[in-house]
Short mmCIF file of C-alpha atoms in Angstrom, two decimals:
data_model
loop_
_atom_site.label_atom_id
_atom_site.label_comp_id
_atom_site.label_asym_id
_atom_site.label_seq_id
_atom_site.Cartn_x
_atom_site.Cartn_y
_atom_site.Cartn_z
CA UNK S 1 7.85 16.06 7.30
CA UNK S 2 9.33 18.99 5.30
CA UNK S 3 12.52 16.94 4.66
CA UNK S 4 10.62 14.38 2.55
CA UNK S 5 10.99 14.52 -1.21
CA UNK S 6 7.17 15.16 -1.47
CA UNK S 7 5.97 16.37 1.95
CA UNK S 8 2.61 17.38 0.41
CA UNK S 9 1.42 13.68 0.23
CA UNK S 10 1.31 13.46 4.04
CA UNK S 11 -1.17 15.18 6.42
CA UNK S 12 -0.91 15.05 10.17
CA UNK S 13 -3.60 14.49 12.71
CA UNK S 14 -3.97 18.23 13.39
CA UNK S 15 -4.63 18.92 9.75
CA UNK S 16 -7.23 16.24 9.56
CA UNK S 17 -8.89 17.54 12.76
CA UNK S 18 -9.16 20.98 11.19
CA UNK S 19 -10.61 19.56 7.95
CA UNK S 20 -13.16 16.99 9.32
CA UNK S 21 -16.03 19.08 8.08
CA UNK S 22 -14.42 20.17 4.84
CA UNK S 23 -16.68 19.01 1.93
CA UNK S 24 -13.61 18.73 -0.29
CA UNK S 25 -12.10 16.02 2.01
CA UNK S 26 -13.29 12.49 2.25
CA UNK S 27 -12.04 10.22 5.04
CA UNK S 28 -12.01 6.56 4.11
CA UNK S 29 -11.80 3.63 6.56
CA UNK S 30 -10.23 0.51 4.91
CA UNK S 31 -10.77 -2.72 6.76
CA UNK S 32 -11.67 -6.41 6.50
CA UNK S 33 -14.77 -5.77 8.52
CA UNK S 34 -16.90 -2.73 9.28
CA UNK S 35 -16.75 -3.78 13.01
CA UNK S 36 -13.02 -3.22 13.29
CA UNK S 37 -13.41 0.26 14.87
CA UNK S 38 -17.03 0.02 15.99
CA UNK S 39 -16.83 2.88 18.41
CA UNK S 40 -13.55 4.44 17.42
CA UNK S 41 -13.76 5.48 13.76
CA UNK S 42 -12.79 8.95 12.62
CA UNK S 43 -15.94 11.13 12.32
CA UNK S 44 -17.17 11.52 8.71
CA UNK S 45 -15.45 8.36 7.42
CA UNK S 46 -16.91 6.11 4.74
CA UNK S 47 -16.10 2.40 4.65
CA UNK S 48 -14.25 0.29 2.08
CA UNK S 49 -14.19 -3.42 2.56
CA UNK S 50 -10.82 -4.92 1.67
CA UNK S 51 -12.29 -8.09 0.27
CA UNK S 52 -15.39 -6.82 -1.54
CA UNK S 53 -14.36 -3.38 -2.59
CA UNK S 54 -10.58 -3.61 -3.24
CA UNK S 55 -9.84 -7.29 -4.05
CA UNK S 56 -11.20 -9.83 -6.51
CA UNK S 57 -12.29 -13.26 -5.18
CA UNK S 58 -8.80 -14.65 -6.03
CA UNK S 59 -7.32 -11.91 -3.84
CA UNK S 60 -5.80 -10.02 -6.81
CA UNK S 61 -6.38 -6.28 -6.69
CA UNK S 62 -9.47 -5.10 -8.51
CA UNK S 63 -7.90 -2.45 -10.75
CA UNK S 64 -10.82 -2.30 -13.20
CA UNK S 65 -11.19 1.48 -13.65
CA UNK S 66 -15.00 1.21 -13.93
CA UNK S 67 -15.16 -0.66 -10.63
CA UNK S 68 -12.98 1.89 -8.95
CA UNK S 69 -15.09 4.72 -10.40
CA UNK S 70 -18.21 3.08 -8.93
CA UNK S 71 -16.55 2.80 -5.57
CA UNK S 72 -15.53 6.47 -5.57
CA UNK S 73 -18.96 7.55 -6.86
CA UNK S 74 -20.82 5.84 -4.15
CA UNK S 75 -18.40 7.28 -1.54
CA UNK S 76 -19.27 10.81 -2.71
CA UNK S 77 -15.85 11.40 -4.17
CA UNK S 78 -15.21 13.58 -7.20
CA UNK S 79 -12.02 14.29 -9.03
CA UNK S 80 -11.63 17.45 -6.86
CA UNK S 81 -11.93 15.57 -3.53
CA UNK S 82 -8.96 14.94 -1.31
CA UNK S 83 -9.03 11.33 -0.04
CA UNK S 84 -7.47 10.56 3.34
CA UNK S 85 -7.48 6.82 4.28
CA UNK S 86 -6.79 4.77 7.33
CA UNK S 87 -7.36 1.13 8.45
CA UNK S 88 -6.57 -1.69 10.76
CA UNK S 89 -2.84 -1.48 9.84
CA UNK S 90 -0.53 1.48 9.76
CA UNK S 91 0.17 1.42 6.03
CA UNK S 92 -3.49 1.51 4.78
CA UNK S 93 -3.21 5.14 3.65
CA UNK S 94 -0.14 4.46 1.50
CA UNK S 95 -1.88 1.45 -0.13
CA UNK S 96 -4.93 3.57 -1.04
CA UNK S 97 -2.65 6.28 -2.19
CA UNK S 98 -1.09 3.83 -4.80
CA UNK S 99 -4.51 2.34 -5.57
CA UNK S 100 -6.12 5.70 -6.48
CA UNK S 101 -2.96 6.88 -8.35
CA UNK S 102 -3.36 4.00 -10.77
CA UNK S 103 -6.54 5.50 -12.02
CA UNK S 104 -5.34 9.09 -12.06
CA UNK S 105 -6.85 10.48 -8.90
CA UNK S 106 -4.52 13.41 -8.03
CA UNK S 107 -5.87 14.49 -4.63
CA UNK S 108 -4.75 11.74 -2.22
CA UNK S 109 -2.94 12.35 1.05
CA UNK S 110 -1.72 9.80 3.69
CA UNK S 111 -2.65 10.39 7.34
CA UNK S 112 0.77 10.19 8.99
CA UNK S 113 0.35 7.87 12.00
CA UNK S 114 -3.09 6.75 10.85
CA UNK S 115 -5.87 5.65 13.18
CA UNK S 116 -3.33 4.62 15.82
CA UNK S 117 -1.96 8.11 16.29
CA UNK S 118 -5.44 9.72 15.93
CA UNK S 119 -6.78 7.68 18.91
CA UNK S 120 -3.58 8.05 20.97
CA UNK S 121 -3.85 11.76 20.83
CA UNK S 122 -7.45 11.72 22.04
CA UNK S 123 -9.14 13.10 18.92
CA UNK S 124 -12.93 12.60 18.52
CA UNK S 125 -14.21 9.30 17.41
CA UNK S 126 -17.59 7.95 16.43
CA UNK S 127 -19.64 4.75 15.92
CA UNK S 128 -21.45 5.54 12.66
CA UNK S 129 -20.26 5.67 9.09
CA UNK S 130 -21.22 8.69 7.06
CA UNK S 131 -22.92 8.83 3.68
CA UNK S 132 -22.73 11.42 1.01
CA UNK S 133 -24.56 12.21 -2.24
CA UNK S 134 -23.19 9.99 -5.07
CA UNK S 135 -21.02 11.48 -7.69
CA UNK S 136 -20.37 10.43 -11.30
CA UNK S 137 -16.65 9.71 -11.03
CA UNK S 138 -14.78 9.27 -14.33
CA UNK S 139 -11.69 7.08 -13.82
CA UNK S 140 -8.80 7.29 -16.19
CA UNK S 141 -7.10 4.29 -17.68
CA UNK S 142 -4.57 2.53 -15.59
CA UNK S 143 -1.17 4.21 -15.20
CA UNK S 144 1.31 1.48 -16.25
CA UNK S 145 4.24 3.44 -14.78
CA UNK S 146 3.11 2.55 -11.27
CA UNK S 147 2.98 -1.23 -11.81
CA UNK S 148 5.22 -4.05 -12.86
CA UNK S 149 3.69 -7.23 -14.14
CA UNK S 150 4.72 -10.84 -13.87
CA UNK S 151 6.46 -11.26 -17.19
CA UNK S 152 8.90 -8.47 -16.35
CA UNK S 153 9.56 -9.98 -12.97
CA UNK S 154 10.16 -13.30 -14.63
CA UNK S 155 12.58 -11.72 -17.02
CA UNK S 156 14.42 -10.01 -14.13
CA UNK S 157 14.93 -13.34 -12.42
CA UNK S 158 16.19 -14.95 -15.55
CA UNK S 159 18.62 -12.26 -16.35
CA UNK S 160 19.60 -10.42 -13.06
CA UNK S 161 20.86 -6.88 -13.45
CA UNK S 162 22.99 -4.90 -11.01
CA UNK S 163 20.88 -1.76 -11.61
CA UNK S 164 17.56 -3.54 -10.76
CA UNK S 165 16.42 -4.75 -7.34
CA UNK S 166 13.47 -6.92 -6.19
CA UNK S 167 12.33 -5.79 -2.75
CA UNK S 168 10.15 -8.18 -0.62
CA UNK S 169 8.13 -6.15 1.92
CA UNK S 170 6.67 -9.22 3.77
CA UNK S 171 7.66 -10.51 7.17
CA UNK S 172 10.87 -12.53 7.46
CA UNK S 173 8.73 -15.63 8.17
CA UNK S 174 6.96 -15.26 4.84
CA UNK S 175 10.27 -14.59 3.13
CA UNK S 176 11.76 -17.77 4.51
CA UNK S 177 8.82 -19.89 3.49
CA UNK S 178 7.44 -20.54 6.95
CA UNK S 179 4.20 -18.74 6.16
CA UNK S 180 2.07 -18.70 3.00
CA UNK S 181 -0.46 -15.73 2.73
CA UNK S 182 -0.32 -15.21 6.53
CA UNK S 183 -0.57 -18.88 7.56
CA UNK S 184 1.53 -21.99 7.25
CA UNK S 185 1.51 -23.45 3.72
CA UNK S 186 -0.95 -26.29 3.03
CA UNK S 187 -1.23 -28.80 0.21
CA UNK S 188 0.16 -27.48 -3.01
CA UNK S 189 0.78 -23.96 -1.68
CA UNK S 190 4.35 -22.80 -2.29
CA UNK S 191 5.91 -20.54 0.33
CA UNK S 192 9.25 -18.64 0.01
CA UNK S 193 10.33 -15.65 -2.06
CA UNK S 194 11.27 -14.66 -5.56
CA UNK S 195 14.86 -15.54 -6.24
CA UNK S 196 17.27 -12.71 -5.65
CA UNK S 197 14.72 -10.61 -3.66
CA UNK S 198 15.89 -8.59 -0.68
CA UNK S 199 13.62 -8.67 2.30
CA UNK S 200 12.95 -5.42 4.24
CA UNK S 201 9.60 -5.67 5.99
CA UNK S 202 7.39 -2.65 5.22
CA UNK S 203 6.72 -1.95 8.84
CA UNK S 204 10.37 -1.18 9.45
CA UNK S 205 9.69 2.19 7.74
CA UNK S 206 7.36 3.23 10.56
CA UNK S 207 7.91 4.58 14.10
CA UNK S 208 6.16 3.03 17.06
CA UNK S 209 3.37 5.67 16.88
CA UNK S 210 2.63 4.61 13.29
CA UNK S 211 4.24 7.69 11.65
CA UNK S 212 6.85 7.41 8.95
CA UNK S 213 10.47 7.53 9.97
CA UNK S 214 12.69 10.44 9.16
CA UNK S 215 14.57 10.77 5.88
CA UNK S 216 17.90 9.92 7.62
CA UNK S 217 16.44 6.79 9.28
CA UNK S 218 14.79 5.61 5.98
CA UNK S 219 17.94 6.18 3.99
CA UNK S 220 19.89 4.17 6.50
CA UNK S 221 17.40 1.29 6.39
CA UNK S 222 17.30 0.92 2.69
CA UNK S 223 20.87 1.82 1.77
CA UNK S 224 22.24 -0.71 4.27
CA UNK S 225 20.70 -3.36 2.12
CA UNK S 226 21.73 -1.93 -1.25
CA UNK S 227 18.44 -0.29 -2.10
CA UNK S 228 19.55 2.96 -3.70
CA UNK S 229 17.99 5.65 -5.84
CA UNK S 230 20.15 4.89 -8.85
CA UNK S 231 18.52 1.47 -9.16
CA UNK S 232 15.10 0.43 -10.47
CA UNK S 233 13.15 -1.14 -7.64
CA UNK S 234 10.34 -3.63 -7.92
CA UNK S 235 8.35 -4.02 -4.66
CA UNK S 236 6.12 -6.98 -3.83
CA UNK S 237 4.43 -8.64 -0.82
CA UNK S 238 1.47 -11.06 -0.55
CA UNK S 239 -1.25 -9.21 -2.48
CA UNK S 240 0.50 -5.86 -3.25
CA UNK S 241 -0.69 -3.77 -0.36
CA UNK S 242 2.23 -3.80 2.01
CA UNK S 243 4.55 -3.41 -1.04
CA UNK S 244 2.49 -0.35 -2.11
CA UNK S 245 3.51 1.14 1.28
CA UNK S 246 7.21 0.52 0.50
CA UNK S 247 6.68 1.95 -2.98
CA UNK S 248 5.15 5.08 -1.38
CA UNK S 249 8.13 5.50 0.98
CA UNK S 250 10.79 5.05 -1.72
CA UNK S 251 9.04 7.12 -4.34
CA UNK S 252 7.35 9.92 -2.47
CA UNK S 253 9.29 10.22 0.78
CA UNK S 254 12.86 9.48 -0.48
CA UNK S 255 12.33 10.54 -4.03
CA UNK S 256 13.45 7.39 -5.79
CA UNK S 257 12.81 7.94 -9.54
CA UNK S 258 12.25 4.38 -10.65
CA UNK S 259 10.00 2.33 -8.36
CA UNK S 260 7.03 0.14 -9.41
CA UNK S 261 4.76 -2.08 -7.38
CA UNK S 262 4.19 -5.72 -8.37
CA UNK S 263 0.56 -5.90 -7.28
CA UNK S 264 0.24 -9.55 -8.36
CA UNK S 265 2.84 -10.30 -5.74
CA UNK S 266 3.14 -13.68 -3.97
CA UNK S 267 -0.50 -14.44 -4.46
CA UNK S 268 0.21 -14.66 -8.23
CA UNK S 269 3.87 -15.66 -8.40
CA UNK S 270 3.53 -18.71 -6.10
CA UNK S 271 0.57 -20.13 -8.13
CA UNK S 272 2.39 -20.11 -11.56
CA UNK S 273 3.96 -23.41 -12.37
CA UNK S 274 6.76 -21.83 -14.34
CA UNK S 275 7.80 -19.45 -11.53
CA UNK S 276 10.79 -20.33 -9.37
CA UNK S 277 10.46 -20.18 -5.57
CA UNK S 278 13.38 -19.79 -3.24
CA UNK S 279 13.66 -20.34 0.48
CA UNK S 280 17.36 -19.47 0.75
CA UNK S 281 18.21 -17.08 3.54
CA UNK S 282 19.43 -13.59 2.51
CA UNK S 283 21.99 -13.58 5.35
#
């Protein structure tokens, strides 16, 4: 991990094993249901529900600083707490890294390999969630340097620039318009991709064991498709979670200086009548 641009943002399973009882570390399980890892959750973890804690009813991310502050407060997290997240998909930690960075939480690290690697290595698991005394977390205002909003995406499509790239982190099936928000499109739902976007599925940045690939492998993956550090990169997916993982890889593992996540993503873009939807293949 030492070859990454910012190796300090990753922790391995051995590090977490040694810090399970560290009061300055809070493990967070991120899932759609608290039943996902009923008897296999990391000891000491608190639970965040994707739909009720992280998303609004319309599936946009809930980036209200006061709401995030309440979530962290009830989880026993202070500004001095190091948060380590995992979930039902390998990139959960990177999503929460971006999510917390938007309100200025400095101490966030991603568990390299996540829950998958933790269990595969035979580390201890439990069936109960933990609770901690509530804090009075004070969130900062949103950091606009981490996000790109729809008007700027719209402007980028209208006036393409060689130094700017749209990166679609969804599956090829979503990119081609065969799937809308993880299912076939229905009624007025528009499936496809933002015109000019390059599709590199976020999971291609991971090894089979859930860990992030080496710097050499990641550079080969992105540079082969013209995603280079001299360009400004806007990442997006369906709701901004998978694209946050790609943002993390580019910005923190490879050191790209100009990367922002479009958290509105396809959930927003496809529903705007003025937005253009493409189903052209990139190949």
